[in-house]
């Protein structure tokens, strides 16, 4: 007869010294854990509620400008620094960690319309309505710490040109930068005149953006409601589409070099694929007033938009609706937004002369997380995503407080679009089948594509 | 010298090993059900995302199966006989001779002849035991060190005793009310609403104390807030048998008419009522997988039921007053002073005799309880309690986050807080607990009957008639105009119903036309609906 009985010796199952960690034994057998789904559901519900409790996205405001903030630029070489230019010509360099101004670059006579920094972060290019392009040397971080704040820097160069400028962008890893004005000009740092000029029609170009993935491709938007794609290697513009309303700003997806998103006057953002511009890839609809600025996160998975309706929204790169909305009573019309280069923060510059620093994930715990904390956060995120379609959890996860004017405006827009859709349906139902074609929204807003 | 160059094959990071049948079964256990059928989906993005998810599930099931195979610290107990020996003839003395000292200490008899038949309960981890005699003697013991923590007399009849979420609190069903005690004997609460309770049970995940009293009333009380969640009349008279199904936390009550009813805290009617025996139900037990239930009736039969199909799997002989399933699926059934342990030794769901033990003649067994995570069976009888060894009955590997027999004070406190945070609401108790989070299939709506349509139409017309019209000035609310407006409103309310009727009439006409195409002699063979 062979017998064996379970007998556990205490030494094997408890710790040896009091400075050791307690021993943990795992058995993943499902019969030991009953009602797993109910437990996960309760955890998802609690996670959603905790998320809302810890959602404090506003970090701080940076004030110093005395007029509306009209342009912002990130410094590719330094995570903490941000340049901002205002409508009275004042350019400031901010340190986001301390939220203080490190340096000032006075000189512009009119509004600063465009700001951009070179890839090594040493040169700042600014352009304005006084038809000048100014280059500035950016101080080194060590120098900035030594000197007191509110330093004044001398410009490296000033180039005067024929007409007012509307925007500027620097090439990735290159020496060229492009300005948008009466036409699109390509400049070199050392030349006082543009080395190349692009023009298609007699309308002004409002904004310009170089493709970070394809350094020779740039996109501009014009006041003739068009979006034009240029290639520096060709002598003429590559492609152009004309939409129903004008595009205020364009941002390229840093992870997918063929896609860009355009922030339009008609409250929507349209994502396009450069290779196939006859229809938008995705329409992002949630704003209730014109979208003024747009910037992609370095992950390429989401982007932030600032709009004339005093809100900042974060969208997913392939989603139709925003996942987050930030608003404050004190923040007025948002003119520019930037996603910080580590993907954790959003900076918005608005009409009320302040720059505001927000968290990209409202309930994120900042600072260095212990591995257990991080694991716990990841688990809660995963369990919340698994059950976020259930009504109780969905109600909590989806809930955002909207200011009353925006809520009213949004419901009004919904009523109007529903009414329009019903009318179209009825028209189609009462006409010969096939005579009225149902055009999707992605195509509807594009008037034509021009080669 | 010839140097042989080995053929370099492209090796994967993990060697691909042929899986044996056993391994495939364990992987299946960890998969928790079938994979979703993605063929019907038309949304390509969703299909791709779900395919990635299913792949991850497969990988995690594989990893869990591997961990089970290689990382488990203990193997289970077993009893193997040679030749013509039978396992059910082996006595406890023989086992004690073969087994180590620590385990042989787990066999004992405690004789307390004065205080009546004893009932007992183990805490979740198996370390603590509470024994209560019918004449009022209660004892709380630490089984690991064989310590008596607290013992006291309540000087009243005690019918049942149960641990709450840990060993710090336990509830006793005394003569008139239910009392809650802490581990140092202090009476914490007197729960008067339960009445004179015959059986108590505690639902761990929901923190619900369940009781059934002399009048056959079922009470559910949440012990964290003290709220009485449910209070239901079973309607079938006094019962002495109440058990919890550990898989879905449903309460099974056995009645004197031979029926077993199953209850959940949120409904006044039982979930299931099944006729099990021709006489009263004397004992019940649920298997930990939730599919198997054993019931014993007064007609000296033990029936094993499959709870998915509600049919009898097996009938065994025996008049049992106390039954329990162990963690590994062994069934202990006690008759008089003899305990018979059945097990499904061949792997199929056929239970046969595994072991037996008879205590001193004349002692009546009141309760059998397997000790969790140990190969021990505790027997409470009329003169005290005993403990015997049943190899292969306990789960050898415990999970620290579920139940830890070596728990420290800090771990116990942390566990209490965690389980309170994860406390399940009583609505999560249902017959099939995997339904949570699943999508209800779209049921076909029944066509509304003519009466229903008429009723809807009437209601719409009434609504249109009742809406008050705005009084306008400057001659715009003349009586003729007002009546005209009213008529228009009524017509608008009737319009959708009339449109539907028109549609129906049109359809009929169309069909009639189609029928007319046949020559007259064949028209009586025309079918209204296409032939199957």
Coordinates of C-alpha atoms in Angstrom, one line a residue, chain B:
Chain B
X1 CA 40.8 15.3 -38.5
X2 CA 37.4 15.7 -39.9
X3 CA 35.4 18.5 -38.4
X4 CA 31.8 17.8 -38.6
X5 CA 29.7 20.9 -38.9
X6 CA 26.3 20.5 -37.4
X7 CA 23.4 21.4 -39.6
X8 CA 22.3 24.7 -38.2
X9 CA 18.6 24.8 -38.2
X10 CA 16.6 27.9 -37.6
X11 CA 15.5 27.4 -34.1
X12 CA 12.5 29.2 -32.5
X13 CA 13.0 30.9 -29.2
X14 CA 10.7 28.3 -27.6
X15 CA 11.2 24.7 -28.7
X16 CA 8.0 23.4 -30.3
X17 CA 6.9 20.3 -28.4
X18 CA 4.2 18.0 -29.2
X19 CA 1.4 18.4 -26.7
X20 CA 0.1 15.3 -25.0
X21 CA -3.6 14.8 -24.4
X22 CA -3.2 15.7 -20.7
X23 CA -1.5 19.0 -21.6
X24 CA -4.2 19.8 -24.0
X25 CA -6.8 19.2 -21.3
X26 CA -5.1 21.5 -18.9
X27 CA -4.8 24.2 -21.6
X28 CA -8.5 23.8 -22.2
X29 CA -9.2 24.2 -18.5
X30 CA -7.4 27.6 -18.6
X31 CA -9.1 28.8 -21.7
X32 CA -12.4 29.1 -19.8
X33 CA -14.7 28.3 -22.7
X34 CA -14.7 28.3 -26.5
X35 CA -13.0 30.9 -28.7
X36 CA -15.3 33.4 -30.4
X37 CA -16.4 32.8 -33.9
X38 CA -14.9 35.6 -35.9
X39 CA -16.1 34.4 -39.3
X40 CA -19.4 36.2 -39.2
X41 CA -17.9 39.7 -38.5
X42 CA -17.9 42.1 -41.4
X43 CA -16.0 44.9 -39.6
X44 CA -12.4 44.2 -40.5
X45 CA -10.8 46.4 -37.9
X46 CA -12.8 44.7 -35.1
X47 CA -12.0 41.3 -36.6
X48 CA -8.3 42.1 -36.5
X49 CA -8.4 43.3 -32.9
X50 CA -10.4 40.3 -31.8
X51 CA -8.0 37.9 -33.5
X52 CA -5.1 39.4 -31.6
X53 CA -7.0 39.1 -28.4
X54 CA -7.9 35.4 -29.0
X55 CA -4.2 34.8 -29.7
X56 CA -3.3 36.4 -26.4
X57 CA -5.8 34.2 -24.6
X58 CA -4.3 31.1 -26.1
X59 CA -0.8 32.2 -25.1
X60 CA -1.9 32.9 -21.5
X61 CA -3.6 29.6 -21.2
X62 CA -0.4 27.9 -22.5
X63 CA 1.6 29.8 -19.9
X64 CA -0.7 28.8 -17.1
X65 CA -0.6 25.2 -18.1
X66 CA 3.2 25.3 -18.1
X67 CA 3.2 26.9 -14.7
X68 CA 0.9 24.2 -13.4
X69 CA 3.2 21.5 -14.8
X70 CA 6.5 22.9 -13.6
X71 CA 6.0 25.5 -10.9
X72 CA 3.6 24.0 -8.4
X73 CA 5.3 23.3 -5.1
X74 CA 3.3 20.3 -3.9
X75 CA 1.8 17.2 -5.4
X76 CA -1.5 15.9 -4.2
X77 CA -2.1 13.0 -1.9
X78 CA -2.9 9.5 -3.1
X79 CA -3.7 6.0 -1.8
X80 CA -2.6 3.1 -4.0
X81 CA -3.2 -0.5 -3.2
X82 CA -1.6 -3.6 -4.6
X83 CA -3.1 -6.9 -5.5
X84 CA -6.5 -7.8 -4.1
X85 CA -6.5 -5.1 -1.5
X86 CA -9.4 -2.7 -1.7
X87 CA -9.1 1.0 -0.8
X88 CA -12.3 1.0 1.2
X89 CA -11.0 -1.6 3.6
X90 CA -8.0 0.3 4.7
X91 CA -8.3 1.6 8.2
X92 CA -6.9 4.8 9.6
X93 CA -4.4 3.0 11.8
X94 CA -2.8 1.5 8.7
X95 CA -2.6 4.9 7.1
X96 CA -1.1 6.4 10.3
X97 CA 1.6 3.7 10.3
X98 CA 2.7 4.7 6.8
X99 CA 2.5 8.4 7.0
X100 CA 4.8 11.0 8.6
X101 CA 4.4 12.2 12.2
X102 CA 3.0 15.6 11.3
X103 CA 0.2 14.0 9.4
X104 CA -0.5 11.3 11.9
X105 CA -1.1 14.1 14.4
X106 CA -4.0 15.2 12.3
X107 CA -5.9 12.1 13.2
X108 CA -7.5 12.5 16.6
X109 CA -10.8 12.1 18.5
X110 CA -12.0 14.8 20.9
X111 CA -14.5 13.4 23.3
X112 CA -16.9 15.9 24.9
X113 CA -19.9 13.9 25.9
X114 CA -21.8 16.6 27.8
X115 CA -22.6 19.2 25.3
X116 CA -24.5 17.5 22.6
X117 CA -23.9 16.8 18.9
X118 CA -21.2 19.0 17.5
X119 CA -21.3 21.0 14.3
X120 CA -18.1 22.5 12.9
X121 CA -16.9 24.9 10.3
X122 CA -13.5 25.7 8.8
X123 CA -12.2 29.1 7.8
X124 CA -11.4 29.5 4.1
X125 CA -7.7 28.8 4.5
X126 CA -8.3 25.7 6.6
X127 CA -6.3 26.9 9.5
X128 CA -9.0 27.8 11.9
X129 CA -12.0 25.7 13.0
X130 CA -15.0 26.5 15.1
X131 CA -16.9 23.7 16.8
X132 CA -20.2 24.2 18.5
X133 CA -22.1 21.8 20.6
X134 CA -25.9 21.8 20.6
X135 CA -26.0 22.6 24.3
X136 CA -24.1 25.8 23.9
X137 CA -20.4 25.0 24.0
X138 CA -18.4 26.9 21.4
X139 CA -14.7 26.5 20.7
X140 CA -12.4 28.3 18.3
X141 CA -9.2 26.4 17.4
X142 CA -6.1 27.0 15.5
X143 CA -5.5 23.8 13.7
X144 CA -2.0 24.4 12.6
X145 CA -0.6 24.7 16.1
X146 CA -3.5 22.7 17.7
X147 CA -4.2 25.7 19.9
X148 CA -7.5 26.5 21.6
X149 CA -8.0 30.2 20.9
X150 CA -11.2 30.7 22.8
X151 CA -13.9 28.5 24.3
X152 CA -17.1 29.6 25.9
X153 CA -20.6 28.6 26.8
X154 CA -23.7 30.5 25.7
X155 CA -26.1 28.4 27.8
X156 CA -28.5 28.1 25.0
X157 CA -29.2 25.8 22.1
X158 CA -26.8 26.4 19.2
X159 CA -28.0 24.9 16.0
X160 CA -25.4 26.1 13.5
X161 CA -22.1 28.0 13.4
X162 CA -20.3 29.6 10.5
X163 CA -17.2 31.7 10.0
X164 CA -17.6 35.1 8.3
X165 CA -14.9 36.5 6.0
X166 CA -12.0 35.5 8.3
X167 CA -11.4 33.9 11.6
X168 CA -12.0 37.1 13.5
X169 CA -15.8 36.9 13.2
X170 CA -18.2 34.0 13.3
X171 CA -22.0 33.7 13.5
X172 CA -23.9 31.3 15.7
X173 CA -27.6 30.4 15.2
X174 CA -28.8 30.2 18.8
X175 CA -32.2 29.4 20.3
X176 CA -34.1 32.5 19.2
X177 CA -31.7 34.7 17.3
X178 CA -28.5 34.7 15.4
X179 CA -25.5 36.1 17.2
X180 CA -22.2 37.4 15.8
X181 CA -19.1 36.8 17.9
X182 CA -15.5 38.0 17.6
X183 CA -12.6 35.6 18.0
X184 CA -12.1 36.5 21.7
X185 CA -15.7 35.5 22.5
X186 CA -17.2 39.0 22.6
X187 CA -20.7 39.1 21.4
X188 CA -20.7 41.7 18.6
X189 CA -24.2 41.7 17.3
X190 CA -27.6 40.1 17.9
X191 CA -29.4 39.7 14.6
X192 CA -33.0 39.5 15.5
X193 CA -34.6 39.6 12.1
X194 CA -33.4 36.1 11.2
X195 CA -35.5 34.4 13.9
X196 CA -34.9 30.9 15.1
X197 CA -32.4 29.7 12.4
X198 CA -31.7 26.1 11.6
X199 CA -28.9 26.6 9.0
X200 CA -26.4 29.4 8.3
X201 CA -24.2 30.0 5.3
X202 CA -21.8 32.8 4.4
X203 CA -21.3 34.0 0.8
X204 CA -17.7 35.1 0.8
X205 CA -17.5 37.4 -2.2
X206 CA -20.7 39.1 -1.5
X207 CA -20.4 39.3 2.3
X208 CA -23.9 38.0 2.7
X209 CA -25.0 36.0 5.7
X210 CA -27.7 33.6 4.6
X211 CA -30.0 31.8 7.0
X212 CA -33.0 29.6 6.9
X213 CA -35.2 29.4 9.9
X214 CA -37.9 27.2 11.5
X215 CA -40.6 28.7 9.4
X216 CA -38.8 28.2 6.2
X217 CA -37.9 31.8 5.7
X218 CA -34.7 32.7 3.8
X219 CA -32.8 35.8 4.9
X220 CA -29.9 37.4 3.2
X221 CA -28.0 40.0 5.2
X222 CA -25.1 42.1 4.1
X223 CA -22.8 42.1 7.1
X224 CA -20.7 45.1 6.0
X225 CA -23.6 47.5 6.2
X226 CA -26.1 45.4 8.2
X227 CA -28.7 45.8 5.6
X228 CA -31.2 42.9 5.0
X229 CA -31.0 42.4 1.3
X230 CA -33.7 39.7 1.0
X231 CA -36.3 38.1 3.1
X232 CA -38.2 35.4 1.3
X233 CA -40.7 32.7 2.3
X234 CA -39.8 29.5 0.7
X235 CA -43.4 28.3 1.1
X236 CA -42.3 24.7 1.6
X237 CA -42.1 24.5 5.4
X238 CA -39.3 23.9 7.8
X239 CA -36.0 22.8 6.3
X240 CA -32.7 21.6 7.9
X241 CA -30.7 21.5 4.7
X242 CA -29.1 24.5 3.1
X243 CA -25.9 24.6 1.0
X244 CA -24.1 27.1 -1.2
X245 CA -23.1 26.3 -4.7
X246 CA -19.5 27.6 -4.7
X247 CA -19.5 28.1 -8.5
X248 CA -22.3 30.6 -8.7
X249 CA -23.1 31.4 -5.1
X250 CA -26.7 30.2 -5.4
X251 CA -28.3 28.8 -2.3
X252 CA -29.8 25.3 -2.5
X253 CA -32.4 24.4 0.1
X254 CA -33.7 20.9 0.5
X255 CA -37.3 20.5 1.6
X256 CA -39.4 17.8 3.3
X257 CA -41.4 17.1 0.2
X258 CA -38.3 15.9 -1.6
X259 CA -37.8 19.1 -3.6
X260 CA -34.7 21.1 -3.8
X261 CA -35.1 24.8 -4.6
X262 CA -32.4 27.3 -5.6
X263 CA -32.4 30.9 -4.6
X264 CA -30.7 34.2 -5.3
X265 CA -31.0 37.3 -3.2
X266 CA -32.7 39.5 -5.7
X267 CA -35.8 37.5 -6.5
X268 CA -38.7 36.3 -4.4
X269 CA -39.3 33.2 -6.5
X270 CA -36.7 30.4 -6.6
X271 CA -34.5 30.1 -9.7
X272 CA -35.1 26.3 -9.9
X273 CA -37.3 23.9 -8.1
X274 CA -36.5 20.3 -8.8
X275 CA -38.1 17.2 -7.4
X276 CA -35.2 15.0 -6.2
X277 CA -36.5 12.4 -3.8
X278 CA -39.6 10.6 -2.8
X279 CA -39.1 11.5 0.8
X280 CA -37.6 14.4 2.6
X281 CA -34.2 15.6 1.5
X282 CA -31.8 14.9 4.4
X283 CA -28.5 16.2 3.1
X284 CA -27.1 18.1 0.1
X285 CA -23.7 18.9 -1.3
X286 CA -22.3 20.9 -4.2
X287 CA -19.2 20.1 -6.1
X288 CA -16.8 23.0 -6.6
X289 CA -17.1 23.0 -10.4
X290 CA -20.8 23.9 -10.0
X291 CA -22.1 21.1 -12.3
X292 CA -22.5 18.3 -9.8
X293 CA -24.9 18.2 -6.9
X294 CA -25.4 15.3 -4.5
X295 CA -28.7 14.9 -2.6
X296 CA -29.7 12.3 0.0
X297 CA -33.2 11.4 0.8
X298 CA -35.0 9.6 3.5
X299 CA -35.7 6.7 1.2
X300 CA -32.0 5.7 1.6
X301 CA -30.8 6.9 -1.8
X302 CA -28.0 9.3 -2.7
X303 CA -28.5 10.8 -6.1
X304 CA -25.8 12.7 -8.1
X305 CA -27.3 15.3 -10.3
X306 CA -25.9 17.2 -13.3
X307 CA -26.9 20.8 -12.8
X308 CA -26.6 21.8 -16.4
X309 CA -29.2 19.3 -17.7
X310 CA -30.9 18.7 -14.3
X311 CA -30.8 15.0 -14.6
X312 CA -29.6 12.1 -12.4
X313 CA -26.1 10.9 -13.2
X314 CA -25.9 8.2 -10.6
X315 CA -27.8 6.7 -7.6
X316 CA -25.9 5.3 -4.6
X317 CA -27.4 3.5 -1.7
X318 CA -27.2 5.1 1.8
X319 CA -29.3 7.0 4.3
X320 CA -27.2 10.0 4.9
X321 CA -27.5 12.8 7.4
X322 CA -24.4 14.8 6.4
X323 CA -22.6 15.1 3.1
X324 CA -19.8 17.2 1.6
X325 CA -17.7 17.3 -1.5
X326 CA -14.0 17.9 -1.1
X327 CA -11.9 20.3 -3.1
X328 CA -10.7 17.4 -5.3
X329 CA -14.1 16.0 -5.8
X330 CA -14.4 13.3 -3.2
X331 CA -17.8 12.9 -1.6
X332 CA -18.1 12.1 2.1
X333 CA -21.5 10.8 3.2
X334 CA -22.2 10.0 6.9
X335 CA -24.8 7.5 8.1
X336 CA -25.2 6.9 11.8
X337 CA -21.6 6.4 13.0
X338 CA -20.1 5.4 9.7
X339 CA -18.6 7.7 7.1
X340 CA -18.3 6.5 3.5
X341 CA -16.0 8.5 1.1
X342 CA -16.8 8.1 -2.6
X343 CA -14.5 9.2 -5.4
X344 CA -14.5 9.1 -9.2
X345 CA -11.4 7.0 -9.4
X346 CA -11.6 6.0 -13.0
X347 CA -11.8 9.6 -14.3
X348 CA -15.3 9.4 -15.6
X349 CA -18.1 10.8 -13.5
X350 CA -18.9 7.5 -11.9
X351 CA -18.5 7.6 -8.2
X352 CA -17.5 4.5 -6.3
X353 CA -16.4 3.6 -2.8
X354 CA -13.0 5.0 -2.0
X355 CA -12.6 4.9 1.8
X356 CA -14.7 4.4 4.9
X357 CA -14.4 5.0 8.6
X358 CA -16.6 4.1 11.5
X359 CA -16.4 5.9 14.7
X360 CA -17.4 4.4 18.1
X361 CA -20.7 2.6 18.0
X362 CA -23.6 4.7 19.2
X363 CA -22.2 8.0 18.3
X364 CA -24.4 9.9 15.8
X365 CA -22.6 11.9 13.1
X366 CA -24.0 15.4 12.8
X367 CA -21.6 17.0 10.3
X368 CA -18.8 16.1 7.9
X369 CA -16.5 18.8 6.7
X370 CA -13.3 18.5 4.6
X371 CA -10.5 20.7 5.7
X372 CA -9.5 23.0 2.8
X373 CA -6.0 22.5 1.4
X374 CA -5.4 19.4 3.6
X375 CA -6.2 15.7 3.2
X376 CA -8.2 15.8 6.4
X377 CA -11.9 15.1 7.1
X378 CA -13.4 16.5 10.3
X379 CA -16.4 14.7 11.7
X380 CA -18.7 16.3 14.2
X381 CA -20.7 13.8 16.2
X382 CA -22.9 13.5 19.3
X383 CA -19.9 13.0 21.7
X384 CA -17.4 15.5 20.3
X385 CA -15.5 15.6 17.0
X386 CA -12.9 13.5 15.2
X387 CA -10.5 14.1 12.4
X388 CA -9.3 11.4 10.0
X389 CA -7.0 11.4 7.0
X390 CA -8.4 10.9 3.5
X391 CA -5.5 11.0 1.0
X392 CA -6.2 12.9 -2.2
X393 CA -9.1 14.9 -0.9
X394 CA -7.5 18.4 -0.5
X395 CA -6.0 20.8 -3.0
X396 CA -2.2 20.6 -2.6
X397 CA -1.4 24.0 -4.0
X398 CA -2.9 27.1 -2.5
X399 CA -2.9 30.5 -4.1
X400 CA -1.7 33.2 -1.6
X401 CA -4.2 35.7 -3.0
X402 CA -7.2 33.4 -2.6
X403 CA -6.6 31.6 0.7
X404 CA -3.3 31.4 2.6
X405 CA -2.9 28.9 5.4
X406 CA 0.3 30.7 6.5
X407 CA -1.3 34.1 6.7
X408 CA 0.3 36.8 8.9
X409 CA -1.7 39.5 10.6
X410 CA -0.7 42.1 8.1
X411 CA -1.7 39.9 5.2
X412 CA -5.0 39.2 6.8
X413 CA -5.8 42.9 7.2
X414 CA -4.8 43.6 3.7
X415 CA -6.9 40.8 2.4
X416 CA -9.9 42.1 4.3
X417 CA -9.5 45.5 2.8
X418 CA -9.1 44.1 -0.7
X419 CA -12.1 41.8 -0.5
X420 CA -14.2 44.7 0.8
X421 CA -13.1 46.8 -2.2
X422 CA -14.0 43.9 -4.5
X423 CA -17.3 43.1 -2.8
X424 CA -19.8 41.9 -5.4
X425 CA -23.3 43.4 -5.4
X426 CA -26.0 40.8 -4.8
X427 CA -27.3 41.2 -8.4
X428 CA -24.3 39.3 -9.7
X429 CA -25.6 36.0 -8.3
X430 CA -27.1 34.0 -11.2
X431 CA -27.3 30.5 -12.4
X432 CA -24.7 31.1 -15.1
X433 CA -22.1 33.5 -13.8
X434 CA -20.3 33.8 -17.2
X435 CA -23.2 35.8 -18.6
X436 CA -21.9 39.0 -17.1
X437 CA -20.5 41.2 -19.8
X438 CA -21.9 39.1 -22.6
X439 CA -24.2 40.5 -25.3
X440 CA -27.8 39.5 -25.3
X441 CA -28.6 38.0 -28.7
X442 CA -31.1 40.2 -30.6
X443 CA -34.5 38.5 -30.2
X444 CA -37.0 38.7 -33.0
X445 CA -39.7 41.1 -32.1
X446 CA -43.2 39.5 -32.3
X447 CA -45.5 41.1 -34.8
X448 CA -48.0 43.2 -32.9
X449 CA -51.5 41.9 -33.0
X450 CA -54.4 43.8 -34.6
X451 CA -55.7 44.7 -31.2
X452 CA -52.3 46.1 -30.2
X453 CA -52.2 48.2 -33.3
X454 CA -55.7 49.5 -32.7
X455 CA -54.8 50.3 -29.2
X456 CA -51.7 52.2 -30.3
X457 CA -53.8 54.1 -32.8
X458 CA -56.4 55.1 -30.2
X459 CA -53.7 56.2 -27.8
X460 CA -52.1 58.4 -30.5
X461 CA -55.4 60.0 -31.4
X462 CA -56.2 60.6 -27.8
X463 CA -52.9 62.3 -27.3
X464 CA -53.5 64.5 -30.4
X465 CA -56.9 65.5 -29.1
X466 CA -55.6 66.3 -25.7
X467 CA -52.8 68.7 -26.7
X468 CA -53.9 72.2 -25.9
X469 CA -53.8 74.7 -28.8
X470 CA -52.2 78.1 -28.2
X471 CA -54.7 80.9 -28.0
X472 CA -53.7 83.4 -30.7
X473 CA -54.8 87.0 -30.9
X474 CA -56.0 89.3 -33.7
X475 CA -58.7 86.9 -35.0
X476 CA -56.3 84.0 -35.6
X477 CA -58.0 81.6 -33.1
X478 CA -61.5 81.7 -34.6
X479 CA -63.5 78.5 -33.7
X480 CA -63.4 77.4 -37.3
X481 CA -59.7 77.6 -37.5
X482 CA -59.2 75.9 -34.2
X483 CA -61.3 72.9 -35.2
X484 CA -59.4 72.7 -38.5
X485 CA -56.1 72.7 -36.7
X486 CA -57.4 69.9 -34.4
X487 CA -58.5 67.8 -37.3
X488 CA -55.1 68.2 -38.9
X489 CA -53.4 67.1 -35.7
X490 CA -55.6 64.0 -35.5
X491 CA -54.9 63.2 -39.1
X492 CA -51.1 63.6 -38.5
X493 CA -51.4 61.2 -35.5
X494 CA -53.3 58.6 -37.6
X495 CA -51.0 58.9 -40.6
X496 CA -48.3 56.3 -39.8
X497 CA -51.0 53.7 -39.0
X498 CA -52.8 54.4 -42.2
X499 CA -49.6 54.2 -44.1
X500 CA -48.9 50.8 -42.7
X501 CA -52.3 49.6 -43.6
X502 CA -51.8 50.9 -47.1
X503 CA -48.6 48.9 -47.3
X504 CA -50.4 45.8 -46.2
X505 CA -53.1 46.3 -48.8
X506 CA -50.6 46.9 -51.5
X507 CA -48.7 43.7 -50.6
X508 CA -51.9 41.7 -50.7
X509 CA -52.8 43.2 -54.1
X510 CA -49.3 42.3 -55.4
X511 CA -49.6 38.8 -54.3
X512 CA -53.1 38.6 -55.8
X513 CA -51.7 39.8 -59.1
X514 CA -49.0 37.2 -59.0
X515 CA -51.6 34.6 -58.3
X516 CA -53.7 35.8 -61.2
X517 CA -50.9 35.0 -63.6
X518 CA -51.8 31.3 -63.2
X519 CA -54.5 29.9 -65.4
X520 CA -57.8 29.7 -63.6
X521 CA -57.8 25.9 -63.2
X522 CA -54.5 26.0 -61.4
X523 CA -55.3 29.0 -59.2
X524 CA -56.5 26.9 -56.3
X525 CA -53.0 25.4 -56.1
X526 CA -51.3 28.8 -55.8
X527 CA -49.4 29.1 -52.6
X528 CA -49.5 32.2 -50.4
X529 CA -46.0 31.6 -49.1
X530 CA -43.1 30.1 -51.1
X531 CA -42.8 26.3 -50.7
X532 CA -40.1 25.2 -48.4

